[in-house]
mmCIF file of C-alpha atoms and ligand atoms in Angstrom:
data_model
loop_
_atom_site.group_PDB
_atom_site.id
_atom_site.type_symbol
_atom_site.label_atom_id
_atom_site.label_comp_id
_atom_site.label_asym_id
_atom_site.label_seq_id
_atom_site.Cartn_x
_atom_site.Cartn_y
_atom_site.Cartn_z
ATOM 1 C CA MET A 1 72.964 57.177 141.347
ATOM 2 C CA ASN A 2 73.899 59.076 138.212
ATOM 3 C CA VAL A 3 72.932 59.544 134.571
ATOM 4 C CA ALA A 4 75.235 56.684 133.439
ATOM 5 C CA ALA A 5 73.166 54.266 135.606
ATOM 6 C CA ILE A 6 69.942 55.423 133.906
ATOM 7 C CA LEU A 7 71.436 54.984 130.418
ATOM 8 C CA LYS A 8 72.656 51.503 131.351
ATOM 9 C CA LEU A 9 69.055 50.531 132.089
ATOM 10 C CA LYS A 10 67.204 52.317 129.289
ATOM 11 C CA GLY A 11 69.807 52.318 126.515
ATOM 12 C CA ARG A 12 71.351 55.133 124.507
ATOM 13 C CA ASP A 13 68.989 55.434 121.561
ATOM 14 C CA VAL A 14 67.735 58.979 120.967
ATOM 15 C CA VAL A 15 65.131 59.933 118.364
ATOM 16 C CA THR A 16 66.594 62.871 116.447
ATOM 17 C CA ALA A 17 65.620 64.964 113.431
ATOM 18 C CA SER A 18 67.298 67.593 111.264
ATOM 19 C CA PRO A 19 66.432 71.330 111.552
ATOM 20 C CA GLY A 20 64.556 71.312 108.229
ATOM 21 C CA THR A 21 62.032 68.625 109.298
ATOM 22 C CA SER A 22 58.440 69.886 109.196
ATOM 23 C CA LEU A 23 56.434 70.115 112.424
ATOM 24 C CA LEU A 24 53.966 67.622 110.922
ATOM 25 C CA GLU A 25 56.727 65.056 110.491
ATOM 26 C CA ILE A 26 57.959 65.776 114.028
ATOM 27 C CA ALA A 27 54.418 65.179 115.383
ATOM 28 C CA GLN A 28 54.198 61.918 113.394
ATOM 29 C CA ARG A 29 57.495 60.723 114.827
ATOM 30 C CA LEU A 30 56.451 61.619 118.374
ATOM 31 C CA GLY A 31 53.349 59.496 117.858
ATOM 32 C CA GLU A 32 55.180 56.645 116.151
ATOM 33 C CA HIS A 33 57.755 56.342 118.956
ATOM 34 C CA LYS A 34 55.285 57.215 121.766
ATOM 35 C CA ILE A 35 57.613 59.911 123.107
ATOM 36 C CA GLY A 36 57.246 63.567 124.117
ATOM 37 C CA CYS A 37 60.278 65.222 122.591
ATOM 38 C CA ILE A 38 62.807 65.032 119.776
ATOM 39 C CA VAL A 39 66.369 66.331 119.782
ATOM 40 C CA ILE A 40 67.305 68.360 116.698
ATOM 41 C CA VAL A 41 70.831 67.733 115.412
ATOM 42 C CA ASP A 42 72.728 69.453 112.615
ATOM 43 C CA GLU A 43 74.651 67.731 109.808
ATOM 44 C CA GLY A 44 77.704 67.419 112.041
ATOM 45 C CA GLY A 45 75.692 65.586 114.714
ATOM 46 C CA ASN A 46 75.729 68.542 117.129
ATOM 47 C CA VAL A 47 72.629 69.290 119.219
ATOM 48 C CA SER A 48 71.051 72.416 117.739
ATOM 49 C CA GLY A 49 67.683 72.361 119.518
ATOM 50 C CA ILE A 50 64.930 70.398 121.200
ATOM 51 C CA VAL A 51 61.207 70.277 120.420
ATOM 52 C CA SER A 52 58.506 68.828 122.609
ATOM 53 C CA GLU A 53 54.796 68.175 122.176
ATOM 54 C CA ARG A 54 54.212 71.380 124.172
ATOM 55 C CA ASP A 55 55.943 73.499 121.515
ATOM 56 C CA ILE A 56 53.733 72.003 118.798
ATOM 57 C CA VAL A 57 50.493 72.471 120.751
ATOM 58 C CA ARG A 58 51.438 76.086 121.606
ATOM 59 C CA GLU A 59 52.201 77.004 117.976
ATOM 60 C CA LEU A 60 49.108 75.192 116.687
ATOM 61 C CA ALA A 61 46.979 77.301 119.052
ATOM 62 C CA ARG A 62 48.841 80.517 118.135
ATOM 63 C CA ILE A 63 49.160 80.142 114.351
ATOM 64 C CA GLY A 64 46.826 77.326 113.333
ATOM 65 C CA ALA A 65 47.183 74.249 111.115
ATOM 66 C CA PRO A 66 49.483 75.808 108.421
ATOM 67 C CA VAL A 67 52.302 75.926 111.016
ATOM 68 C CA MET A 68 52.615 72.144 110.648
ATOM 69 C CA GLU A 69 54.262 72.658 107.243
ATOM 70 C CA GLU A 70 56.972 74.915 108.744
ATOM 71 C CA PRO A 71 60.475 73.647 109.587
ATOM 72 C CA VAL A 72 61.070 72.715 113.219
ATOM 73 C CA GLU A 73 64.114 75.004 113.476
ATOM 74 C CA VAL A 74 61.800 78.045 113.632
ATOM 75 C CA TYR A 75 59.920 76.750 116.695
ATOM 76 C CA MET A 76 62.376 74.527 118.567
ATOM 77 C CA THR A 77 64.074 75.649 121.797
ATOM 78 C CA LYS A 78 67.598 76.592 120.770
ATOM 79 C CA SER A 79 69.249 77.035 124.176
ATOM 80 C CA VAL A 80 69.274 73.377 125.182
ATOM 81 C CA VAL A 81 70.219 72.464 128.743
ATOM 82 C CA THR A 82 72.175 69.209 128.603
ATOM 83 C CA CYS A 83 73.687 66.919 131.207
ATOM 84 C CA ARG A 84 76.643 64.550 131.446
ATOM 85 C CA GLU A 85 76.870 60.875 132.383
ATOM 86 C CA ALA A 86 78.528 61.703 135.716
ATOM 87 C CA ASP A 87 75.730 64.064 136.804
ATOM 88 C CA THR A 88 73.648 62.894 139.767
ATOM 89 C CA ILE A 89 69.913 62.250 139.600
ATOM 90 C CA ASP A 90 69.423 64.948 142.254
ATOM 91 C CA ARG A 91 71.089 67.472 139.953
ATOM 92 C CA LEU A 92 68.807 66.497 137.046
ATOM 93 C CA MET A 93 65.716 66.796 139.240
ATOM 94 C CA GLY A 94 66.880 70.255 140.287
ATOM 95 C CA GLU A 95 67.438 71.388 136.676
ATOM 96 C CA MET A 96 64.127 69.965 135.450
ATOM 97 C CA THR A 97 62.232 71.622 138.304
ATOM 98 C CA ALA A 98 64.005 74.984 137.935
ATOM 99 C CA HIS A 99 63.545 75.157 134.132
ATOM 100 C CA ARG A 100 60.139 73.419 134.057
ATOM 101 C CA PHE A 101 61.011 70.878 131.378
ATOM 102 C CA ARG A 102 60.909 67.087 131.376
ATOM 103 C CA HIS A 103 63.782 66.053 129.117
ATOM 104 C CA MET A 104 67.562 66.410 129.138
ATOM 105 C CA PRO A 105 69.882 65.257 126.358
ATOM 106 C CA VAL A 106 73.109 63.654 127.594
ATOM 107 C CA VAL A 107 76.180 65.071 125.837
ATOM 108 C CA GLU A 108 79.766 63.877 126.182
ATOM 109 C CA ARG A 109 82.616 65.635 124.321
ATOM 110 C CA GLY A 110 80.097 67.373 122.115
ATOM 111 C CA ARG A 111 78.335 64.130 121.098
ATOM 112 C CA LEU A 112 74.738 63.202 121.931
ATOM 113 C CA VAL A 113 74.938 59.920 123.865
ATOM 114 C CA GLY A 114 71.457 59.588 125.377
ATOM 115 C CA LEU A 115 68.330 61.293 126.667
ATOM 116 C CA VAL A 116 66.849 61.261 130.159
ATOM 117 C CA SER A 117 63.199 62.059 130.825
ATOM 118 C CA ILE A 118 61.443 62.913 134.087
ATOM 119 C CA GLY A 119 59.900 59.402 133.887
ATOM 120 C CA ASP A 120 63.373 57.801 133.875
ATOM 121 C CA VAL A 121 64.394 59.924 136.868
ATOM 122 C CA VAL A 122 61.287 59.004 138.869
ATOM 123 C CA ARG A 123 61.672 55.279 138.029
ATOM 124 C CA MET A 124 65.296 55.361 139.199
ATOM 125 C CA ARG A 125 64.349 57.193 142.403
ATOM 126 C CA ILE A 126 61.688 54.554 143.203
ATOM 127 C CA ALA A 127 64.157 51.706 142.540
ATOM 128 C CA GLU A 128 66.675 53.422 144.820
ATOM 129 C CA ALA A 129 64.107 53.839 147.633
ATOM 130 C CA GLU A 130 63.056 50.167 147.303
ATOM 131 C CA MET A 131 66.697 49.030 147.500
ATOM 132 C CA GLU A 132 67.264 51.137 150.618
ATOM 133 C CA ALA A 133 64.115 49.749 152.252
ATOM 134 C CA ALA A 134 65.167 46.140 151.451
ATOM 135 C CA ALA A 135 68.661 46.758 152.878
ATOM 136 C CA MET A 136 67.102 48.248 156.019
ATOM 137 C CA ARG A 137 64.768 45.221 156.403
ATOM 138 C CA ASP A 138 67.745 42.826 156.030
ATOM 139 C CA TYR A 139 69.713 44.810 158.570
ATOM 140 C CA ILE A 140 66.879 44.690 161.099
ATOM 141 C CA ALA A 141 66.147 40.969 160.467
ATOM 142 C CA THR A 142 69.795 39.888 160.790
ATOM 143 C CA GLY A 143 70.834 42.469 163.422
HETATM 144 P P1 LIG B 201 58.990 69.322 128.021
HETATM 145 O O1 LIG B 201 58.589 69.521 129.452
HETATM 146 O O2 LIG B 201 60.251 68.536 127.885
HETATM 147 O O3 LIG B 201 57.854 68.829 127.171
HETATM 148 O O4 LIG B 201 59.402 70.757 127.426
HETATM 149 C C1 LIG B 201 58.803 71.972 127.828
HETATM 150 C C2 LIG B 201 59.509 73.123 127.098
HETATM 151 O O5 LIG B 201 60.905 73.140 127.421
HETATM 152 C C3 LIG B 201 59.470 73.064 125.566
HETATM 153 O O6 LIG B 201 59.435 74.392 125.071
HETATM 154 C C4 LIG B 201 60.791 72.404 125.176
HETATM 155 O O7 LIG B 201 61.253 72.794 123.890
HETATM 156 C C5 LIG B 201 61.713 72.916 126.271
HETATM 157 N N1 LIG B 201 62.734 71.952 126.667
HETATM 158 C C6 LIG B 201 62.569 70.633 126.910
HETATM 159 N N2 LIG B 201 63.717 70.062 127.294
HETATM 160 C C7 LIG B 201 64.652 71.047 127.310
HETATM 161 C C8 LIG B 201 66.047 71.113 127.610
HETATM 162 N N3 LIG B 201 66.730 70.055 128.032
HETATM 163 N N4 LIG B 201 66.680 72.317 127.466
HETATM 164 C C9 LIG B 201 65.994 73.421 127.081
HETATM 165 N N5 LIG B 201 64.695 73.421 126.784
HETATM 166 C C10 LIG B 201 64.013 72.264 126.897
#
């Protein structure tokens, strides 16, 4: 199973924001969409960063409430690890575990085409295990 299979199931919509968006607005959008991270894209549509609820909580604790008025570009993670549609789910699990993050934007030819979360990966892994178990049961029953 690969990233393309996940996107086929969940769709390709990604919630994005521009670098000048305030942290308050980012937090509101996280709440509105019930998600944990937002990809930051520049005017040309290129991925320029990623911000998750963890970044906001950390900066709120460090700086306090006034930080919410600051632009996200100051606090986002700028070195974004992305994946491609052909990447396997095993590879994504490895990257997420090694880097300790839960989201990976999918980029093809420089364009953002989707986003995969740890929840999507786990769901796909469970579906895969159930399919294997069903195939094994069929094999035993008909063998
Ligand atoms: P998360 O586990 O996704 O909430 O993110 C934990 C931390 O990793 C935050 O500082 C995020 O900005 C950062 N982060 C999340 N996803 C990525 C990614 N794909 N590449 C680089 N940093 C990331």
